[in-house]
CSV table of C-alpha atoms and ligand atoms in Angstrom, one decimal:
chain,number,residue,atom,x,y,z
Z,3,UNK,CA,14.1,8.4,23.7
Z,4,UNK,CA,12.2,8.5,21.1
Z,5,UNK,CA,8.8,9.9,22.6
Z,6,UNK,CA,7.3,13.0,22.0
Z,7,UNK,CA,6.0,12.9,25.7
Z,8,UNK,CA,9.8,12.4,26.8
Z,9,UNK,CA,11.5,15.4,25.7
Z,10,UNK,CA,10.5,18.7,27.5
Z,11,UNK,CA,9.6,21.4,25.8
Z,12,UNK,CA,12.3,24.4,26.1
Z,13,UNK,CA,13.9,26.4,24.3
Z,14,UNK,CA,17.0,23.7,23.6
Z,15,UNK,CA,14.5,21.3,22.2
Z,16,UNK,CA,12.4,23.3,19.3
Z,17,UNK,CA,13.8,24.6,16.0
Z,18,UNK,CA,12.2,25.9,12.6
Z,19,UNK,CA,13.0,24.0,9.9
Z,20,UNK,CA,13.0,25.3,6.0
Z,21,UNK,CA,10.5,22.9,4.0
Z,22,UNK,CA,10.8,24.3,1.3
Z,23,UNK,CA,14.5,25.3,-0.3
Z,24,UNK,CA,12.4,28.1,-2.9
Z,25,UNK,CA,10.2,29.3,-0.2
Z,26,UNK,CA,12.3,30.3,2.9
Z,27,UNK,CA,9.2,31.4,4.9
Z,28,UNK,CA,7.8,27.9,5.3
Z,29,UNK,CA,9.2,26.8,8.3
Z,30,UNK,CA,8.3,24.0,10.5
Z,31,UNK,CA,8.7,23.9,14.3
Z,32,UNK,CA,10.2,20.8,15.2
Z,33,UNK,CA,11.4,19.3,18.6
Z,34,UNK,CA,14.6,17.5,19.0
Z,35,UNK,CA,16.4,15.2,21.5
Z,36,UNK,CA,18.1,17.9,22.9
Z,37,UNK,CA,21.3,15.1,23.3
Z,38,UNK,CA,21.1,15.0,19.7
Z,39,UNK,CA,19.3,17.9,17.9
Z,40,UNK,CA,19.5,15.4,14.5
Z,41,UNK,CA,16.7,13.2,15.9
Z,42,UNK,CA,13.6,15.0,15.3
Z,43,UNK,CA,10.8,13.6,17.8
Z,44,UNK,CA,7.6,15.5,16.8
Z,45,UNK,CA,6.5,18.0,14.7
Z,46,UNK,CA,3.7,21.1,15.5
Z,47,UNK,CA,1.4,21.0,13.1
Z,48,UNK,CA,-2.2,22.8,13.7
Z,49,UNK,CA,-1.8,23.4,17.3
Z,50,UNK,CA,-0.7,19.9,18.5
Z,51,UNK,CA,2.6,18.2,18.4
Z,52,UNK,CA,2.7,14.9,16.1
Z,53,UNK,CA,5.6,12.3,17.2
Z,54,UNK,CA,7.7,11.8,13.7
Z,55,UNK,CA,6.0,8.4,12.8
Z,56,UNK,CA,2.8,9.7,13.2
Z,57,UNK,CA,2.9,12.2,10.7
Z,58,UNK,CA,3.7,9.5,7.8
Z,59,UNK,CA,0.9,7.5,8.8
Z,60,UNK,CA,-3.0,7.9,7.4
Z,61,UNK,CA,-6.0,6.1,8.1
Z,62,UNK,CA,-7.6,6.5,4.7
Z,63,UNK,CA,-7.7,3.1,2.9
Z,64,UNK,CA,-7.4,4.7,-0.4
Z,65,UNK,CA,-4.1,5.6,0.4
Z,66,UNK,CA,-2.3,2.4,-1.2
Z,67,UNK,CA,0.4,2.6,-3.9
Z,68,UNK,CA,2.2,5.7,-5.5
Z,69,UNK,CA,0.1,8.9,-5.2
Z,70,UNK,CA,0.3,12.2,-6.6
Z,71,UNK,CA,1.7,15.0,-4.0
Z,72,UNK,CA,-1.2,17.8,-4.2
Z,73,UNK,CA,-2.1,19.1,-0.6
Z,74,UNK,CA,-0.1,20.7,2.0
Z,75,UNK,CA,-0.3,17.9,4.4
Z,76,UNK,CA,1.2,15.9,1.9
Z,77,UNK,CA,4.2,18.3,1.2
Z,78,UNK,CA,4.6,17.8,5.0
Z,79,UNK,CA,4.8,13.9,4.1
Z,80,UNK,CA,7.4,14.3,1.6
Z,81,UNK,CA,9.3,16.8,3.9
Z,82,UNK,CA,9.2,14.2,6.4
Z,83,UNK,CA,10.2,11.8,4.3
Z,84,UNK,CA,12.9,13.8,2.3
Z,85,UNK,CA,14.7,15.4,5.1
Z,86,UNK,CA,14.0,13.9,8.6
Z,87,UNK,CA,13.2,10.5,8.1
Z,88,UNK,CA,16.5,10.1,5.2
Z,89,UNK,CA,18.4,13.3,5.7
Z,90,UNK,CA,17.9,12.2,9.7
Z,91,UNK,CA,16.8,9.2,10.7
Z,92,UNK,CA,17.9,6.6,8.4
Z,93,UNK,CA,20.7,8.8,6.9
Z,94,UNK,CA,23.8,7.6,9.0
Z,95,UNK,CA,23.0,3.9,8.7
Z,96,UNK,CA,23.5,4.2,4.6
Z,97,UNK,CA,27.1,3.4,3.6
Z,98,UNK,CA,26.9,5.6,0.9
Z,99,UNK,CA,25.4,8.9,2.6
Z,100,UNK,CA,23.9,10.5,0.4
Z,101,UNK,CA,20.8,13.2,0.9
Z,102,UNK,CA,18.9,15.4,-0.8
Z,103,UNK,CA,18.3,18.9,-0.4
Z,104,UNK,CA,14.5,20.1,0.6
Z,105,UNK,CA,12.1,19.5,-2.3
Z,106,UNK,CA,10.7,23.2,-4.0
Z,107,UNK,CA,7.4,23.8,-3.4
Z,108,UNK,CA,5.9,22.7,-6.5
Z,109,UNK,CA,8.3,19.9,-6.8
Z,110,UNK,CA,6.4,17.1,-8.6
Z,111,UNK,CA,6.1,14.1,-6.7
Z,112,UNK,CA,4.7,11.2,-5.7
Z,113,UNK,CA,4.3,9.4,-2.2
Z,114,UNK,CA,4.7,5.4,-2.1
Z,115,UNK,CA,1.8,4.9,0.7
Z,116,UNK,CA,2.1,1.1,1.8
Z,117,UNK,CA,-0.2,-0.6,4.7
Z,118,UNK,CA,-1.2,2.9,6.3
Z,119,UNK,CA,1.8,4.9,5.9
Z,120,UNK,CA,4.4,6.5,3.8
Z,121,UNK,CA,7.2,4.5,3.1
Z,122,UNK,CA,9.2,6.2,-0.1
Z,123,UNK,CA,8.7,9.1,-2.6
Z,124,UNK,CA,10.1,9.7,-6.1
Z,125,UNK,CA,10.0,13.2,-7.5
Z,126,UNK,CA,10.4,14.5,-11.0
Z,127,UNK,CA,11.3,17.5,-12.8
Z,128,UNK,CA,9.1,17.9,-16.2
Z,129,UNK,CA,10.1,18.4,-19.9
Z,130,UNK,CA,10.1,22.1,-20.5
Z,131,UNK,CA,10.1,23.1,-16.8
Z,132,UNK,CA,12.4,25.7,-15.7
Z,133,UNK,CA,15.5,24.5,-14.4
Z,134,UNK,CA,15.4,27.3,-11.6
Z,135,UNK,CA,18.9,28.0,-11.6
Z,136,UNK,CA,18.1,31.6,-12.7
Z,137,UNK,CA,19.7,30.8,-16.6
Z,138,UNK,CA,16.2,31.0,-17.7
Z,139,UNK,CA,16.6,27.7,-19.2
Z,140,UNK,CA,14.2,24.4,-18.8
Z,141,UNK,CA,14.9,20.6,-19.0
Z,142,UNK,CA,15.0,18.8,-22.2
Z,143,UNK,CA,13.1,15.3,-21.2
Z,144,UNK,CA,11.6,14.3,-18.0
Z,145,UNK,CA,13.7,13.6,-15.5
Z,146,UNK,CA,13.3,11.0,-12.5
Z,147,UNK,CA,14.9,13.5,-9.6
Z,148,UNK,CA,14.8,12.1,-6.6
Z,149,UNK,CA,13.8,8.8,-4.9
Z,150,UNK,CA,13.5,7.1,-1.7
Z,151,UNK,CA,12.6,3.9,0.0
Z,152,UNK,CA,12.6,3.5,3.7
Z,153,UNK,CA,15.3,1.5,4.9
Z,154,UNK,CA,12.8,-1.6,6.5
Z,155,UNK,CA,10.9,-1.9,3.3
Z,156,UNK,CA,13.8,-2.0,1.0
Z,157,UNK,CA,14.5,-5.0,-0.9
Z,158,UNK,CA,11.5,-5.9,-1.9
Z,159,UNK,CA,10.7,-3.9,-5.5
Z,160,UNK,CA,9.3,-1.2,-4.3
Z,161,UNK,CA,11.8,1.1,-6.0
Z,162,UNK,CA,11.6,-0.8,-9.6
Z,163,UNK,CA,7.5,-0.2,-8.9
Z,164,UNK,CA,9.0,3.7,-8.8
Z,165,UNK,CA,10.8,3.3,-11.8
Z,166,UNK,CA,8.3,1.3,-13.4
Z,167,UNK,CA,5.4,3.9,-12.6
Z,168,UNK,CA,8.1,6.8,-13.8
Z,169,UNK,CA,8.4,5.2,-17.3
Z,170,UNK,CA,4.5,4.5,-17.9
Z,171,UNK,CA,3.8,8.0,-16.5
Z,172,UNK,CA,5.9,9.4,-19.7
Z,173,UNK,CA,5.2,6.4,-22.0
Z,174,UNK,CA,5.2,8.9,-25.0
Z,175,UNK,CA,8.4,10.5,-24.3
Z,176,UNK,CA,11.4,9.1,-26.6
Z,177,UNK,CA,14.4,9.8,-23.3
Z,178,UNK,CA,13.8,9.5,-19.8
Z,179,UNK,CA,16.6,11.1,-17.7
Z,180,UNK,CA,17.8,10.0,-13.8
Z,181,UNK,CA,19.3,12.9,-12.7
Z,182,UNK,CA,23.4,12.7,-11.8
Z,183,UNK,CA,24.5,10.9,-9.8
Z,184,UNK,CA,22.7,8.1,-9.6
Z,185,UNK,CA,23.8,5.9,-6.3
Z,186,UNK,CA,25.2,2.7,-6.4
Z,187,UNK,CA,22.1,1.0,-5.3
Z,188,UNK,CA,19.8,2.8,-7.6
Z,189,UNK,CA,22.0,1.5,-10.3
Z,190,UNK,CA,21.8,-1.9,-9.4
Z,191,UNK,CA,18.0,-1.1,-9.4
Z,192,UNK,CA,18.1,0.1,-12.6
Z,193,UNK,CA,20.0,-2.9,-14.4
Z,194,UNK,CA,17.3,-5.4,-12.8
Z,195,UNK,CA,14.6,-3.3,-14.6
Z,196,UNK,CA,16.5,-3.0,-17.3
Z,197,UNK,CA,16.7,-6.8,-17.3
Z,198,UNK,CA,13.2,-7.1,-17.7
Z,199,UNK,CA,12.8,-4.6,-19.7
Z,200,UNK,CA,14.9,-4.2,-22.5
Z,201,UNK,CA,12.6,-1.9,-24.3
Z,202,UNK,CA,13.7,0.7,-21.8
Z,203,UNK,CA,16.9,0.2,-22.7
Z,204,UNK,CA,17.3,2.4,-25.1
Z,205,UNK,CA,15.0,5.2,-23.2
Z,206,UNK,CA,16.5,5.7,-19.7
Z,207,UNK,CA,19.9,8.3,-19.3
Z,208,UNK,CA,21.7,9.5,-16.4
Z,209,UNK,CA,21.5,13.2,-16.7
Z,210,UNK,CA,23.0,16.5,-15.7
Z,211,UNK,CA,20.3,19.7,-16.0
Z,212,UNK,CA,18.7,20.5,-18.5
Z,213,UNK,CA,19.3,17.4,-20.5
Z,214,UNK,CA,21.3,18.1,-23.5
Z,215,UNK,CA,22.6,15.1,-25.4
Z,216,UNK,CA,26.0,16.0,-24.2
Z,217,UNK,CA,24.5,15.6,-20.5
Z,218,UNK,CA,23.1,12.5,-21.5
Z,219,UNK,CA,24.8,8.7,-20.1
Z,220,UNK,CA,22.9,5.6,-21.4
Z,221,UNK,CA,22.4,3.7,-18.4
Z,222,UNK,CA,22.3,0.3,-19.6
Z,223,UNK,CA,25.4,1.1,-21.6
Z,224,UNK,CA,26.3,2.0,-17.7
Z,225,UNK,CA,25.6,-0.8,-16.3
Z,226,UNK,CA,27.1,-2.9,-19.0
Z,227,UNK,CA,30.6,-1.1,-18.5
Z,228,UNK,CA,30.4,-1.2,-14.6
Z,229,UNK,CA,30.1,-4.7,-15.8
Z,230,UNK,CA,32.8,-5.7,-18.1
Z,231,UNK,CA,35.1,-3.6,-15.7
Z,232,UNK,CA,34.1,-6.2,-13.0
Z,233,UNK,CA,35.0,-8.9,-14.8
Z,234,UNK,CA,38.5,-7.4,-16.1
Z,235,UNK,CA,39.5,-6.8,-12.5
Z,236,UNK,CA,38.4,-9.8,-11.2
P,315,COA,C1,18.0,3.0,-4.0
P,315,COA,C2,16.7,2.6,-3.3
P,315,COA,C3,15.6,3.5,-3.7
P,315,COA,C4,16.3,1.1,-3.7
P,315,COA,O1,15.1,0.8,-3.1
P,315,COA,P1,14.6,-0.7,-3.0
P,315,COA,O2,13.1,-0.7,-2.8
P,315,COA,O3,15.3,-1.4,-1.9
P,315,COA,O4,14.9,-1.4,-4.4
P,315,COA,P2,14.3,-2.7,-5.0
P,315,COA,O5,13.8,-3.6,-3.9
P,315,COA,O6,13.3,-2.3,-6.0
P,315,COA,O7,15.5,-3.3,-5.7
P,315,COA,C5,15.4,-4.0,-7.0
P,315,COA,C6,16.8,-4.7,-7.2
P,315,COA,O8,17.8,-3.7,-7.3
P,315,COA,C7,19.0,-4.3,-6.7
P,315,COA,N1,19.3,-3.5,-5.5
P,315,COA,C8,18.5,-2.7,-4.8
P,315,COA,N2,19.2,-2.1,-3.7
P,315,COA,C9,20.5,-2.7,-3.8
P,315,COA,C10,21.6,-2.6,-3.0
P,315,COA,N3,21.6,-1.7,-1.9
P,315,COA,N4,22.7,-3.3,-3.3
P,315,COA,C11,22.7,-4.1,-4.4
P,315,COA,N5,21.7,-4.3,-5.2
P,315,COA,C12,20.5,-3.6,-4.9
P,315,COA,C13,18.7,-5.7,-6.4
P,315,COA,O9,19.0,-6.5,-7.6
P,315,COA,C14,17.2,-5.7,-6.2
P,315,COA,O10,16.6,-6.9,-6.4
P,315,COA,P3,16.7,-8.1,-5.3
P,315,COA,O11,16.3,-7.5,-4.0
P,315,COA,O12,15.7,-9.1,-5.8
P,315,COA,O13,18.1,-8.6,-5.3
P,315,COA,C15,16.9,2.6,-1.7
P,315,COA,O14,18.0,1.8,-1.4
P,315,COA,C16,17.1,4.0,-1.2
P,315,COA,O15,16.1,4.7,-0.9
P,315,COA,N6,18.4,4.4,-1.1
P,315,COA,C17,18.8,5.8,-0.6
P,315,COA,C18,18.4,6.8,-1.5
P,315,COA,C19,18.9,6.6,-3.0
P,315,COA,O16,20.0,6.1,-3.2
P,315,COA,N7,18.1,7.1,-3.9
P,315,COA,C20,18.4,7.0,-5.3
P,315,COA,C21,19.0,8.3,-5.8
P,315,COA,S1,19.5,8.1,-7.5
């Protein structure tokens, strides 16, 4: 059941949710399957309800590639994304189920817009940034926080076009951080770019906040371990 038009509206089947972990008054009323209050089937945004998929889609043609989050109706996107389509949706399928908290409200972040919709997101802390753990203190190097691809368009290099996009973003920078930890696929997306381009090599960490050398992992020296430990067990 996975129409809008299916559920009936009741006091069982709507909840707020918190779109923003920094910001506890933005809430978004959602309905659920009242079997299973995990599935999110629309969302009330303006007045009307919008079933889930809708909401990632857009009729503007210029929406094509990786685009910079700046409205409100995009923070909706990457809420969708973040928490209902892979906190939700796709979560369970994942072997190794992992999620991410909701995004801050000024979270920098892009949206990966492909054929009319929103398929994946990347979001990224900046150097000198507050970490916003209270300590007053702010990151040392950019860091790649967060990223997603949607499960049906996975596989096909839309995550190294993240990565790829991350590293020309910051092409000045002399240490680009992932932030800790990085999942297993993400590391195997890592050593394919990393493949192709060994001048990143040298540039791209696995990181704990805010980035101190001592928080620092190479990640091709990663991948080359994970490796070499491989090949010993084998
Ligand atoms: C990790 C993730 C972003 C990868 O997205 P993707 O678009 O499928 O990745 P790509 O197609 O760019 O993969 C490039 C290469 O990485 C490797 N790779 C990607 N996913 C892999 C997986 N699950 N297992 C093994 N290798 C994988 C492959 O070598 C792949 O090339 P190939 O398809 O030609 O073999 C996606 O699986 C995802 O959103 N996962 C859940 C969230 C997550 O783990 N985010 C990262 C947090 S650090």
């Amino acid at each position: 059941m996975e129409n809008a038009c299916a559920v009936k509206l009741e006091a069982s089947s709507v909840s707020f949710c918190t779109m923003h972990r920094d910001e506890p008054q933005h809430q978004l009323l959602v309905l659920v399957n009242p079997q299973d209050t995990k599935t999110v089937v629309a969302v009330y945004i303006k007045g009307v309800w919008w079933p889930t998929e809708d909401v990632l889609k857009t009729s503007d043609p210029a929406r094509e590639g990786l685009i910079k989050v700046r409205t409100f109706g995009e923070r909706i996107v990457l809420f969708m994304l973040n928490v209902v389509i892979f906190g939700r949706v796709e979560r369970n399928l994942d072997a190794d189920d992992m999620f991410f908290l909701p995004h801050s409200v000024m979270e920098q972040a892009k949206i990966l817009w492909r054929n009319g919709a929103a398929v994946g997101f990347y979001t990224m802390k900046m150097k000198g940034s507050l970490c916003g753990d209270g300590s007053g203190i702010c990151y040392m190097l950019p860091i790649l926080d967060t990223a997603f691809i949607r499960r049906q368009h996975r596989r096909q290099g839309l995550a190294m076009a993240l990565l790829q996009d991350f590293c020309k973003t910051f092409q000045e920078d002399e240490a680009l951080g992932i932030s800790c930890p990085i999942s297993a696929a993400m590391l195997q997306v890592c050593r394919k770019f990393l493949l192709i381009h060994p001048e990143e090599r040298g540039r791209l960490w696995e990181v704990e906040p805010p980035g101190a050398w001592g928080q620092r992992v190479n990640i091709w020296l990663k991948v080359q371990l994970q490796q070499s430990h491989l090949l010993e067990s084998e």
